[in-house]
XYZ file of C-alpha atoms in Angstrom:
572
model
C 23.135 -15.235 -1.746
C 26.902 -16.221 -1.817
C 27.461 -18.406 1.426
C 30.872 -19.535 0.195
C 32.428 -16.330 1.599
C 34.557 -17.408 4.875
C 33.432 -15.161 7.317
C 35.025 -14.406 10.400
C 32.085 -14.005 11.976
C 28.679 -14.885 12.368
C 27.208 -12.024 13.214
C 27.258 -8.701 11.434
C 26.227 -5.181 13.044
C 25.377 -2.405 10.812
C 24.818 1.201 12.166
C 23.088 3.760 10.447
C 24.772 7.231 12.017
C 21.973 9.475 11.356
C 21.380 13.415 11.692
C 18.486 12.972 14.342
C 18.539 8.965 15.421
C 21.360 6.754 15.195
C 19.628 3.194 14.436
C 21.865 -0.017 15.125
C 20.974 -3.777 13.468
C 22.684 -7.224 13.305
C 22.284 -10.014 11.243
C 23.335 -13.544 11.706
C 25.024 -15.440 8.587
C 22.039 -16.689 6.661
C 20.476 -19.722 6.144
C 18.796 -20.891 2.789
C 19.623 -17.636 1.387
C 17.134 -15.919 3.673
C 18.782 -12.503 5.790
C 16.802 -11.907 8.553
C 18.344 -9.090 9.945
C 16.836 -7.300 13.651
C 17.121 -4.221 15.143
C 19.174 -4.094 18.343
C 18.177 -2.298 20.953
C 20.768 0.365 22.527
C 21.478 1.257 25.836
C 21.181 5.058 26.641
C 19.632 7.580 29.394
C 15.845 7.862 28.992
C 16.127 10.080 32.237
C 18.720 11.836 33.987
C 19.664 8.776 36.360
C 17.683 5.800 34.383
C 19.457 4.050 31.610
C 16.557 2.433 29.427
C 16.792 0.165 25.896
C 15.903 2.172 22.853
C 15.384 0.632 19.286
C 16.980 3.955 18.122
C 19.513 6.221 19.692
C 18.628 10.117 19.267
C 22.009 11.664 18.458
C 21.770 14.608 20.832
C 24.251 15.102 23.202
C 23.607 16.857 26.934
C 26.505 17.894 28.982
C 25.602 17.885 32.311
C 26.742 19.821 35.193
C 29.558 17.053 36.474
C 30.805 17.620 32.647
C 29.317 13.791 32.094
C 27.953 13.717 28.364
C 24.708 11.661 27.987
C 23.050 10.260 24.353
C 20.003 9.567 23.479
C 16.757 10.247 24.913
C 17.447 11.943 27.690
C 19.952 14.700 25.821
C 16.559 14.487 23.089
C 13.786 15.486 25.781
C 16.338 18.564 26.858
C 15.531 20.029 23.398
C 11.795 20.764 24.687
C 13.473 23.337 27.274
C 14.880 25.379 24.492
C 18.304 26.522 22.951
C 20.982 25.614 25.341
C 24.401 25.248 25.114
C 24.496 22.122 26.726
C 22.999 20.241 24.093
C 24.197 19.614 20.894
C 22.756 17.724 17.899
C 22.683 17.580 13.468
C 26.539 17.294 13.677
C 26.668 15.232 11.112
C 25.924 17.890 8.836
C 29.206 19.847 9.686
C 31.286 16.474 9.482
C 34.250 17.275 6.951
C 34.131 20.953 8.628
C 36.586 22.927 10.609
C 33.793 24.046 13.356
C 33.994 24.055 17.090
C 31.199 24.351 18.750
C 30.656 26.436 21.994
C 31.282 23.559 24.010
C 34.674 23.178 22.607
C 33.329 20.038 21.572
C 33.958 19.245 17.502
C 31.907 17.144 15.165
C 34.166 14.706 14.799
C 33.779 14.349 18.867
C 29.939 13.913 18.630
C 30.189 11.218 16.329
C 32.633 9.403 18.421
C 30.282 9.919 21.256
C 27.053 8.471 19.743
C 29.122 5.630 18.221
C 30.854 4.891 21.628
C 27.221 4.130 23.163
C 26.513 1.682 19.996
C 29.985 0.015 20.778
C 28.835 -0.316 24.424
C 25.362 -2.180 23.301
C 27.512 -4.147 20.922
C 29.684 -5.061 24.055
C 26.577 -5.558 26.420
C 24.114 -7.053 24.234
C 25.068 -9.006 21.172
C 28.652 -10.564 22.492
C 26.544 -11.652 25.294
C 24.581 -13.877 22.997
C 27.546 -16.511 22.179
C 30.117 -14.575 19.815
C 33.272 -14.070 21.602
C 34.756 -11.837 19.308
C 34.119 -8.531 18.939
C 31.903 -8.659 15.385
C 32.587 -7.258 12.139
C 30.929 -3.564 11.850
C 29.595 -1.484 9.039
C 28.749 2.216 9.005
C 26.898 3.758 6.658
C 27.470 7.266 4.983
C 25.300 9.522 2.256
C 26.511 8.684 -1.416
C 27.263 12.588 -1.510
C 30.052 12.805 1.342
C 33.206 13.985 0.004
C 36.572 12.480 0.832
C 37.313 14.815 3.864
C 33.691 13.731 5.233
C 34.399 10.333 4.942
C 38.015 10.578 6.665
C 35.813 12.435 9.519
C 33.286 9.566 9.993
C 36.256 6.711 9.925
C 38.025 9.117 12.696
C 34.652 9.208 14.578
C 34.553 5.124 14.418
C 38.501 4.653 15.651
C 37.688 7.465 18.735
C 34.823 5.370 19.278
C 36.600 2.323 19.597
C 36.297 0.203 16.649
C 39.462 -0.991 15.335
C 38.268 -2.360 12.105
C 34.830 -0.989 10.304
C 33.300 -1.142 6.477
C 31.813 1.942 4.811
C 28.946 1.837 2.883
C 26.441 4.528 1.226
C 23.502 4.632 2.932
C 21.255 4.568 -0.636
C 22.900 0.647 -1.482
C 22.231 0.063 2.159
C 18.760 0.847 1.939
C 18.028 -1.018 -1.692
C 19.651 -4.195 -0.020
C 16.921 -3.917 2.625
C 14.255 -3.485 -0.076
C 14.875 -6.486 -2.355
C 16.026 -8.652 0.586
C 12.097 -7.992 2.000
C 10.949 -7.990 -1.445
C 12.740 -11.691 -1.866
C 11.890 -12.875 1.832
C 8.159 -12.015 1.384
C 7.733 -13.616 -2.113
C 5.648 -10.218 -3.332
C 4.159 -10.969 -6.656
C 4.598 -7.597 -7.621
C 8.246 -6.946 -7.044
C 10.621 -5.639 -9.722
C 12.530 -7.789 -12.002
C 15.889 -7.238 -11.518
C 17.034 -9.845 -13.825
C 17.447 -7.179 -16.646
C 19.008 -4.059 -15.762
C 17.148 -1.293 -13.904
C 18.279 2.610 -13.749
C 17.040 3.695 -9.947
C 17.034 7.103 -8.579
C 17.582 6.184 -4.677
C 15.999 9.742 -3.088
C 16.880 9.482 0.380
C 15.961 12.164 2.791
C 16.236 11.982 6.348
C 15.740 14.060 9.560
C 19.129 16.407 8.207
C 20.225 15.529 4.509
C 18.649 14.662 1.272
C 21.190 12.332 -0.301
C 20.150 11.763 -4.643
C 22.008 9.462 -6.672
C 21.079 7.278 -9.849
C 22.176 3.809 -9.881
C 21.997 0.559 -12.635
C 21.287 -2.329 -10.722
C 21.048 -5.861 -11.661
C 20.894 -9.170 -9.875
C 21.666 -12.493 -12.024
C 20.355 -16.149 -11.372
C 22.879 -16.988 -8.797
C 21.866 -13.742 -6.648
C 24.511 -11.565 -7.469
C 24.319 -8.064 -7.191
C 26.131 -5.612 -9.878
C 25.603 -2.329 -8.944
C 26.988 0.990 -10.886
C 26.642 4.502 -9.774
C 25.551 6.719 -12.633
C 25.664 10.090 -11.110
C 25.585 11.372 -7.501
C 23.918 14.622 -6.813
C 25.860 17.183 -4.239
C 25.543 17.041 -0.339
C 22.670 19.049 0.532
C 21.146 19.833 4.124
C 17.615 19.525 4.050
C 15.529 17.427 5.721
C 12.745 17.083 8.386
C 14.764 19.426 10.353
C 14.218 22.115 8.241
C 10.321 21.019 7.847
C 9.906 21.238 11.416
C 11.693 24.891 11.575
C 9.473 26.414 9.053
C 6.303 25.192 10.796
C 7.850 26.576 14.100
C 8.543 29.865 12.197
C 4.848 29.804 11.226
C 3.140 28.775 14.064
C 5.458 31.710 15.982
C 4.474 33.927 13.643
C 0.790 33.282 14.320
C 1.380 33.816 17.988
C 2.480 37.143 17.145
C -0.645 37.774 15.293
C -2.928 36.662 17.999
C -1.163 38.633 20.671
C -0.222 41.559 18.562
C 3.402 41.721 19.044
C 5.645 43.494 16.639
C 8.935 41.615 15.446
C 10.468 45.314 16.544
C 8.998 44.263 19.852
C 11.851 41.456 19.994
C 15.175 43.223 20.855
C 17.656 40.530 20.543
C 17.677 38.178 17.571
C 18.369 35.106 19.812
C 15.254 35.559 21.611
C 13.184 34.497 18.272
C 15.731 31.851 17.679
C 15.075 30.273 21.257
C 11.444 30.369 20.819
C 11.975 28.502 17.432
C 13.888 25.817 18.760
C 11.142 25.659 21.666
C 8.324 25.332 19.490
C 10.200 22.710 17.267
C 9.472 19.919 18.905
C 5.523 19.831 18.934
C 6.108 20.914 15.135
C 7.565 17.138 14.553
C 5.241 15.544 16.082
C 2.480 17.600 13.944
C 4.734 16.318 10.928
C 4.358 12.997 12.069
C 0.530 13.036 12.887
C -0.377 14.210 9.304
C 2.195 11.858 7.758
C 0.221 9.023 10.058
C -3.364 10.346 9.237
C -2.303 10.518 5.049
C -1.244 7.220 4.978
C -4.131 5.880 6.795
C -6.310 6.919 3.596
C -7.069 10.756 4.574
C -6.754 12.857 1.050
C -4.883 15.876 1.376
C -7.638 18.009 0.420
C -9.562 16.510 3.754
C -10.158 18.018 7.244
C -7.353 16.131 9.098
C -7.888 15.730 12.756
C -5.752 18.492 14.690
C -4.269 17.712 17.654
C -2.257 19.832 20.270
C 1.236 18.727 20.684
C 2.792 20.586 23.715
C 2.146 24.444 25.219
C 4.732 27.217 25.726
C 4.970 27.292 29.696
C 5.759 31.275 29.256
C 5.484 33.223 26.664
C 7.452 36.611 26.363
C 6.976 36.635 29.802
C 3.477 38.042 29.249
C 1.614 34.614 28.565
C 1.329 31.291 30.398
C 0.717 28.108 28.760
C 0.083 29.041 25.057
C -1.136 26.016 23.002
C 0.762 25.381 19.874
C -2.156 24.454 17.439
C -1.373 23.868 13.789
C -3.431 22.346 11.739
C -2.588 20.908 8.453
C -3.668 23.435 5.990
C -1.618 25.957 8.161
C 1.582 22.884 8.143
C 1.054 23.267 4.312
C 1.508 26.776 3.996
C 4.179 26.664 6.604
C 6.472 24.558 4.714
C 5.121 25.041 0.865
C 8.308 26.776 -0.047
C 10.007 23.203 -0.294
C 7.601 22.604 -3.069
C 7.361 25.382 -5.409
C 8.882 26.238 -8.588
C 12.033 28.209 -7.247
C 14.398 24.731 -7.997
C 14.855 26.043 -11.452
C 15.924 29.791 -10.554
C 19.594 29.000 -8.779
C 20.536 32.573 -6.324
C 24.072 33.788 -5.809
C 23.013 34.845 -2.754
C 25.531 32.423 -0.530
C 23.694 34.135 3.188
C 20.488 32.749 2.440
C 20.103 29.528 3.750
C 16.867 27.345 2.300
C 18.690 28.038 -1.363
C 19.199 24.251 -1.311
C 16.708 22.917 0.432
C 14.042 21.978 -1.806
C 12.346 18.438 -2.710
C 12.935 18.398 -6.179
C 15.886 20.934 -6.153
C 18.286 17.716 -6.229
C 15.952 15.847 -8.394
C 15.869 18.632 -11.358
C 19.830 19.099 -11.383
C 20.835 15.090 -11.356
C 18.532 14.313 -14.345
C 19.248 17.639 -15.946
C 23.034 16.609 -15.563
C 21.822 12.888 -17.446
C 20.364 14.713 -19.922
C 23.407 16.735 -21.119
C 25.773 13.686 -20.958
C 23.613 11.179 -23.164
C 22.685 9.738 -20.592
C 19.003 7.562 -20.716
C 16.400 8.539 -17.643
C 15.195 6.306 -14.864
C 13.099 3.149 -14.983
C 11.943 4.270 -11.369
C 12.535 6.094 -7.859
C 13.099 4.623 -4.692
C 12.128 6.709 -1.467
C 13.769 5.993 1.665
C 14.434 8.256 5.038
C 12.583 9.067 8.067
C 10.899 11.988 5.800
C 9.368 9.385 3.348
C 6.536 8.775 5.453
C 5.423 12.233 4.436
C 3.111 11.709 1.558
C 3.607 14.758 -0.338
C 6.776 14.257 -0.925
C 6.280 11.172 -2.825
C 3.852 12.311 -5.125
C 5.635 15.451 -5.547
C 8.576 13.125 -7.127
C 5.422 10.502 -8.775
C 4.339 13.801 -10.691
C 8.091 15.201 -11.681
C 9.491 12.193 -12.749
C 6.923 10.529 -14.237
C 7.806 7.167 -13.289
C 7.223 4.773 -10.492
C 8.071 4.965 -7.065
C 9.027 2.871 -4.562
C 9.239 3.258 -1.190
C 11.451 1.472 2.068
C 9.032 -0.201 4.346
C 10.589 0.582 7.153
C 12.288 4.197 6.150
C 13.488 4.776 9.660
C 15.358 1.181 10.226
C 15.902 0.275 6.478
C 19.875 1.407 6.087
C 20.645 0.399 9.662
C 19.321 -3.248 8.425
C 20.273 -3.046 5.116
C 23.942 -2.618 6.275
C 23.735 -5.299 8.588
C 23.240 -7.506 5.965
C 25.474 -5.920 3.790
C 28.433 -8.749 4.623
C 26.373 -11.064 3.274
C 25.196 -9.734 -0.362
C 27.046 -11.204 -3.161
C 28.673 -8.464 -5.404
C 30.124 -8.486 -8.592
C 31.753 -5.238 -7.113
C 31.408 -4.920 -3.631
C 30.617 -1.321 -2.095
C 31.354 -1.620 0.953
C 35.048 -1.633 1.625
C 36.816 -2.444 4.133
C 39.006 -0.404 6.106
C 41.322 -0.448 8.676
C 41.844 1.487 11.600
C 45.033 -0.402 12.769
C 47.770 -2.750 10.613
C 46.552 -5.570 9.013
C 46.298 -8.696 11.214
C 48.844 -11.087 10.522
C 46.992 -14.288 11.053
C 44.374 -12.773 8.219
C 45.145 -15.799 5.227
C 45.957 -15.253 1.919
C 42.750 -16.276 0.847
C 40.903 -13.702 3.067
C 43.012 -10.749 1.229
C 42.096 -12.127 -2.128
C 38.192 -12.084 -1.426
C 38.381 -8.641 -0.215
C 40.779 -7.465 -3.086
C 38.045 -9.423 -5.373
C 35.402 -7.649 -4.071
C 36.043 -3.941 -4.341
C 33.397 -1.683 -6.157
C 33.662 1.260 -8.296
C 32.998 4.130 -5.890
C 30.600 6.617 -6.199
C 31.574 9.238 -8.869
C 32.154 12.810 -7.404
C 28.739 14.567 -7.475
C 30.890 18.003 -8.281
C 33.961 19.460 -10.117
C 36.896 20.130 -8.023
C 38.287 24.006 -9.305
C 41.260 25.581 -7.500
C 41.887 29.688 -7.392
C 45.521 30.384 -6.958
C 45.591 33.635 -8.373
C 42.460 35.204 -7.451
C 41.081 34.713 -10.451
C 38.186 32.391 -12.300
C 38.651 29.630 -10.416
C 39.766 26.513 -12.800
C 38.754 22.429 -13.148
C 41.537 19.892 -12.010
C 38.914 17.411 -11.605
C 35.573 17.040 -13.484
C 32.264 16.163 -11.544
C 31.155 12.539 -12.306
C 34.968 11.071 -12.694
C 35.084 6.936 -12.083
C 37.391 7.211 -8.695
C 40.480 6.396 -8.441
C 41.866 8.876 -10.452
C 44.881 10.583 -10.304
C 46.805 13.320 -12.844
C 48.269 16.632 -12.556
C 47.098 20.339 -13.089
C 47.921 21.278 -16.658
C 48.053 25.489 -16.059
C 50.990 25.805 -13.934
C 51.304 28.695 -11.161
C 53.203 31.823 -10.505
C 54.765 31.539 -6.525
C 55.684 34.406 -4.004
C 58.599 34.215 -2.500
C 57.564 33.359 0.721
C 54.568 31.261 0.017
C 51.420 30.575 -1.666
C 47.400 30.381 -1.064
C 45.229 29.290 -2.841
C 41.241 28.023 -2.510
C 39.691 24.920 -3.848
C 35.843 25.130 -4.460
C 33.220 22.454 -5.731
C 30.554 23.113 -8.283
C 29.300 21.918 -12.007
C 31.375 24.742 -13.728
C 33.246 27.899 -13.626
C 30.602 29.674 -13.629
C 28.054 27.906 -11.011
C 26.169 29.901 -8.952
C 25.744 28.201 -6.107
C 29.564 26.694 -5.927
C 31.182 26.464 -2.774
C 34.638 27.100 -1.180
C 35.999 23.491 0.464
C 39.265 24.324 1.882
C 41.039 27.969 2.462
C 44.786 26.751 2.461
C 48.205 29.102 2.800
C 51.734 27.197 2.705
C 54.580 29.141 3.854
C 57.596 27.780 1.556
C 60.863 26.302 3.909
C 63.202 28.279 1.632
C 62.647 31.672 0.031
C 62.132 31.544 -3.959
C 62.571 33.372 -6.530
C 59.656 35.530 -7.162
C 57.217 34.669 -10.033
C 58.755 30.938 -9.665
C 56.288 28.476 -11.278
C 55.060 25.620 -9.335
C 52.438 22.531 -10.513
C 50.086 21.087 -8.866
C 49.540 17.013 -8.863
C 46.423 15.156 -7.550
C 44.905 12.124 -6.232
C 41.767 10.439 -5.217
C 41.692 7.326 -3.353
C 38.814 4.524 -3.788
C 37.645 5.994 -0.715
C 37.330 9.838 -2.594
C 40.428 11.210 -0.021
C 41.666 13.964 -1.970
C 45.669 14.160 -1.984
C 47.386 16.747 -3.399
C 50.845 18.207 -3.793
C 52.538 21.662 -4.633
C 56.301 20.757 -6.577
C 58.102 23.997 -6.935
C 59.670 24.264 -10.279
C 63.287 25.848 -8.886
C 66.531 24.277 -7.746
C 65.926 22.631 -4.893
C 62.395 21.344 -6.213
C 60.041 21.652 -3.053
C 57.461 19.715 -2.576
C 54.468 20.148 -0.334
C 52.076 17.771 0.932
C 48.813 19.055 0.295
C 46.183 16.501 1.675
C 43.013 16.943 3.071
C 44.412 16.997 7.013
C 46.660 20.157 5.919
C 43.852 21.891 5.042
C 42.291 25.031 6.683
C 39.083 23.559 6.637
C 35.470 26.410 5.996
């Protein structure tokens, strides 16, 4: 590794802001080109009036009576009581979103929330170890968040309280983890990197499954040069959803046993509550049989079944029902993430598991390879609190036909890897710095030049970016898979009302995608009436950081032109 760089600290901090557990590490600058970075410990509420240390901070948030929010463990254990309003977790899924939750509280709020308790730990722990300034800080993000989900997270950080942070995708996080171990351990076995290697990085967490296909090489002096090939669209599936379905089956199995009708259950939320009651004894299920495969138990074995938990009242009717699964019944439960559907795409937009499938993301990145001449993958690596779950890896082993690796330490991997992140030598950096306040004067010339020298091509956009002005088929302005920064301007030009102009931008593989998506839902009501039927353009930008700008220039006399970015937007 590249010492050489003059760092302004010693110590680094990254933080992996995850769907279900926020994980925080540091790492001191290294010495003979060994990184050992740790995981810190965080601060939180393990009860309702204890503060504990936690080597992973849930991100659930309880609002309490007194309106005092707690993180952590504490909002975690709430869950077990059922759906309540006071608790709130898997924001991160709705980052980039327009929602408001019932609590008035946004996700943009949550984040800051969570992050404010790691800034706290930073505060009370690590400066309290000899660094006197507050230490450099990197956050990690999927390789599939879009510009306005990015903007969100860096929002999240500055509410929070960090002035200055560094993004970086979670997937390069996690691989600098894995060869730093592989390098620190002297395996016999590990991968040359020395030639070129094409990786699929298949991280799926507690929330997300994040996909993207990367050529990464690292030459004699330890340099890293890393090039995204494709990234596959954000998609929300994880252990979350794993957990629901075996909640969903294990509820449905109650019914059986007691012989209750679903017309029995008069108000929809009733089920729902029961669901999210049940869900916790379904994780730890997940992780028993994840435990027990890995341990050398075949699949086709009779596991050992626990009982995790009992419903205290059941329909009112019941005390203390046990919640017994065992793993032939978690199979069926959650076999519909492992079928064959992946290939049959729905236009059905209400039903919700349409994306969540293990090879689903898989099947359209390699397919998308395939029809740009692109060549396939040397290998996969598996990463994410859901790796530990067996089948999933040889699910991928038998699709794509290749090896597959897998993180150590799945649940603390990105959180280390992006500790030592500051550290890893780059022919193009990835992570890049940004600032949440103006530059600091005393930074030197020479400082500005090593960050300018270490920028790295971004991510390319997993989608196409279409825009429907005129209510009809919507139409490209930017293709999927573009090398960011780009910038250009619509070539069809549109036909204005007098009084304004609304249009929708969606994001998909084509025209005529099935399962595209709206992004934004924007009207602009023009400062001067003109003439109807006046045509108007449409230019465009994306930042190295994928923020989407865009501008409306009215084609009349007094050429109006409208700011169009992301924070204009009516957001879905």
């Amino acid at each position: 590794m590249d010492n050489a760089k003059d760092m302004r600290h010693k110590i680094h901090i990254g933080i992996d802001l995850g769907t279900t557990n926020t994980v925080m590490a540091t790492c001191k600058m290294p010495r003979h080109n060994i990184m050992r970075p740790t995981i810190c410990s965080i601060n939180q509420y393990i009860m309702e009036n204890q503060i504990g240390m936690e080597k992973s901070l849930p991100s659930v948030l309880f609002f309490g009576a007194n309106g005092k929010v707690k993180v952590g463990r504490f909002a975690r254990d709430k869950k077990q009581d059922g759906a309540d309003r006071r608790i709130l977790y898997n924001t991160k899924i709705d980052m980039g979103r327009k929602v408001v939750y019932a609590n008035e509280y946004t996700p943009v709020k949550a984040a800051a929330d969570i992050l404010k308790v790691c800034h706290d730990a930073i505060r009370q722990t690590v400066m309290q170890r000899g660094d006197s300034e507050f230490p450099d800080v990197t956050i990690t993000v999927p390789a599939s968040f879009n510009q306005s989900q990015i903007a969100d997270t860096i929002m999240a950080a500055k509410m929070a309280g960090f002035e200055k942070v560094s993004i970086l995708e979670e997937p390069i996080a996690a691989l600098y983890h894995y060869i730093n171990g592989q390098y620190a351990s002297g395996a016999e076995d590990m991968i040359d990197f020395s030639e070129k290697k094409r990786m699929m990085v298949y991280d799926i967490g507690g929330g997300t499954c994040d996909v993207c296909v990367v050529d990464l090489q690292i030459d004699e002096d330890d340099v890293y040069d890393i090039h995204f090939v494709a990234t596959n669209r954000y998609t929300e599936f994880g252990g979350n959803d794993f957990d629901e379905q075996a909640a969903i089956g294990i509820l449905n199995k109650l019914f059986r046993r007691y012989e209750i009708n679903d017309a029995e259950i008069d108000a929809p939320e009733l089920k729902a509550d029961l669901v999210a009651r049940i869900m916790p004894a379904c994780e730890q299920y997940k992780l028993w049989y994840s435990t027990q495969l890995n341990q050398g138990y075949g699949e086709d074995e009779d596991l050992p079944t626990p009982t995790y938990g009992a419903l205290p009242r059941f329909l009112t009717k019941y005390e203390n029902v046990e919640l017994d699964c065992t793993y032939s019944e978690y199979r069926a439960y959650t076999a519909l993430f492992f079928n064959d559907s992946y290939r049959r795409p729905t236009r059905d937009l209400t039903d919700k598991l349409r994306d969540k499938h293990v090879l689903k993301p898989v099947y359209q990145l390699l397919k998308r390879l395939k029809e740009e001449g692109e060549r396939g993958i040397d290998c996969v690596f598996l990463t994410g609190g859901m790796s530990m779950y067996p089948p999933i890896e040889k699910a991928l082993a038998a699709y794509c036909q290749c090896p597959v690796l897998k993180a150590e330490e799945p649940m603390e991997a990105v959180a280390m890897g992006a500790a030592i992140s500051k550290f890893v030598s780059t022919r193009k950096d990835t992570a890049h710095m940004l600032n949440l306040q103006d530059e600091d004067p005393a930074e030197t010339e020479e400082e500005s030049a090593l960050v300018q020298e270490h920028r790295d091509e971004r991510p390319k956009l997993p989608e196409a970016i279409f825009i429907d002005v005129e209510n009809q088929l919507p139409m490209e302005i930017i293709p999927a898979n573009i090398a960011i920064p780009c910038s250009g301007e619509v070539e069809h030009t549109f036909h204005v009302g007098s009084n304004g102009v609304r249009f929708h931008l969606f994001a998909g593989q084509s025209q005529w995608d099935p399962e595209m998506r709206i992004l934004y839902d924007y009207a602009q009501t023009f400062n001067d009436l003109v003439k109807p039927n006046t045509e108007a353009r449409i230019r465009y930008e994306i930042d190295e950081d994928r923020f989407l700008k865009m501008q409306l220039v009215i084609s009349d006399v007094r050429n109006q032109v409208f700011d169009l970015t992301v924070d204009t937007f009516e957001k879905i």
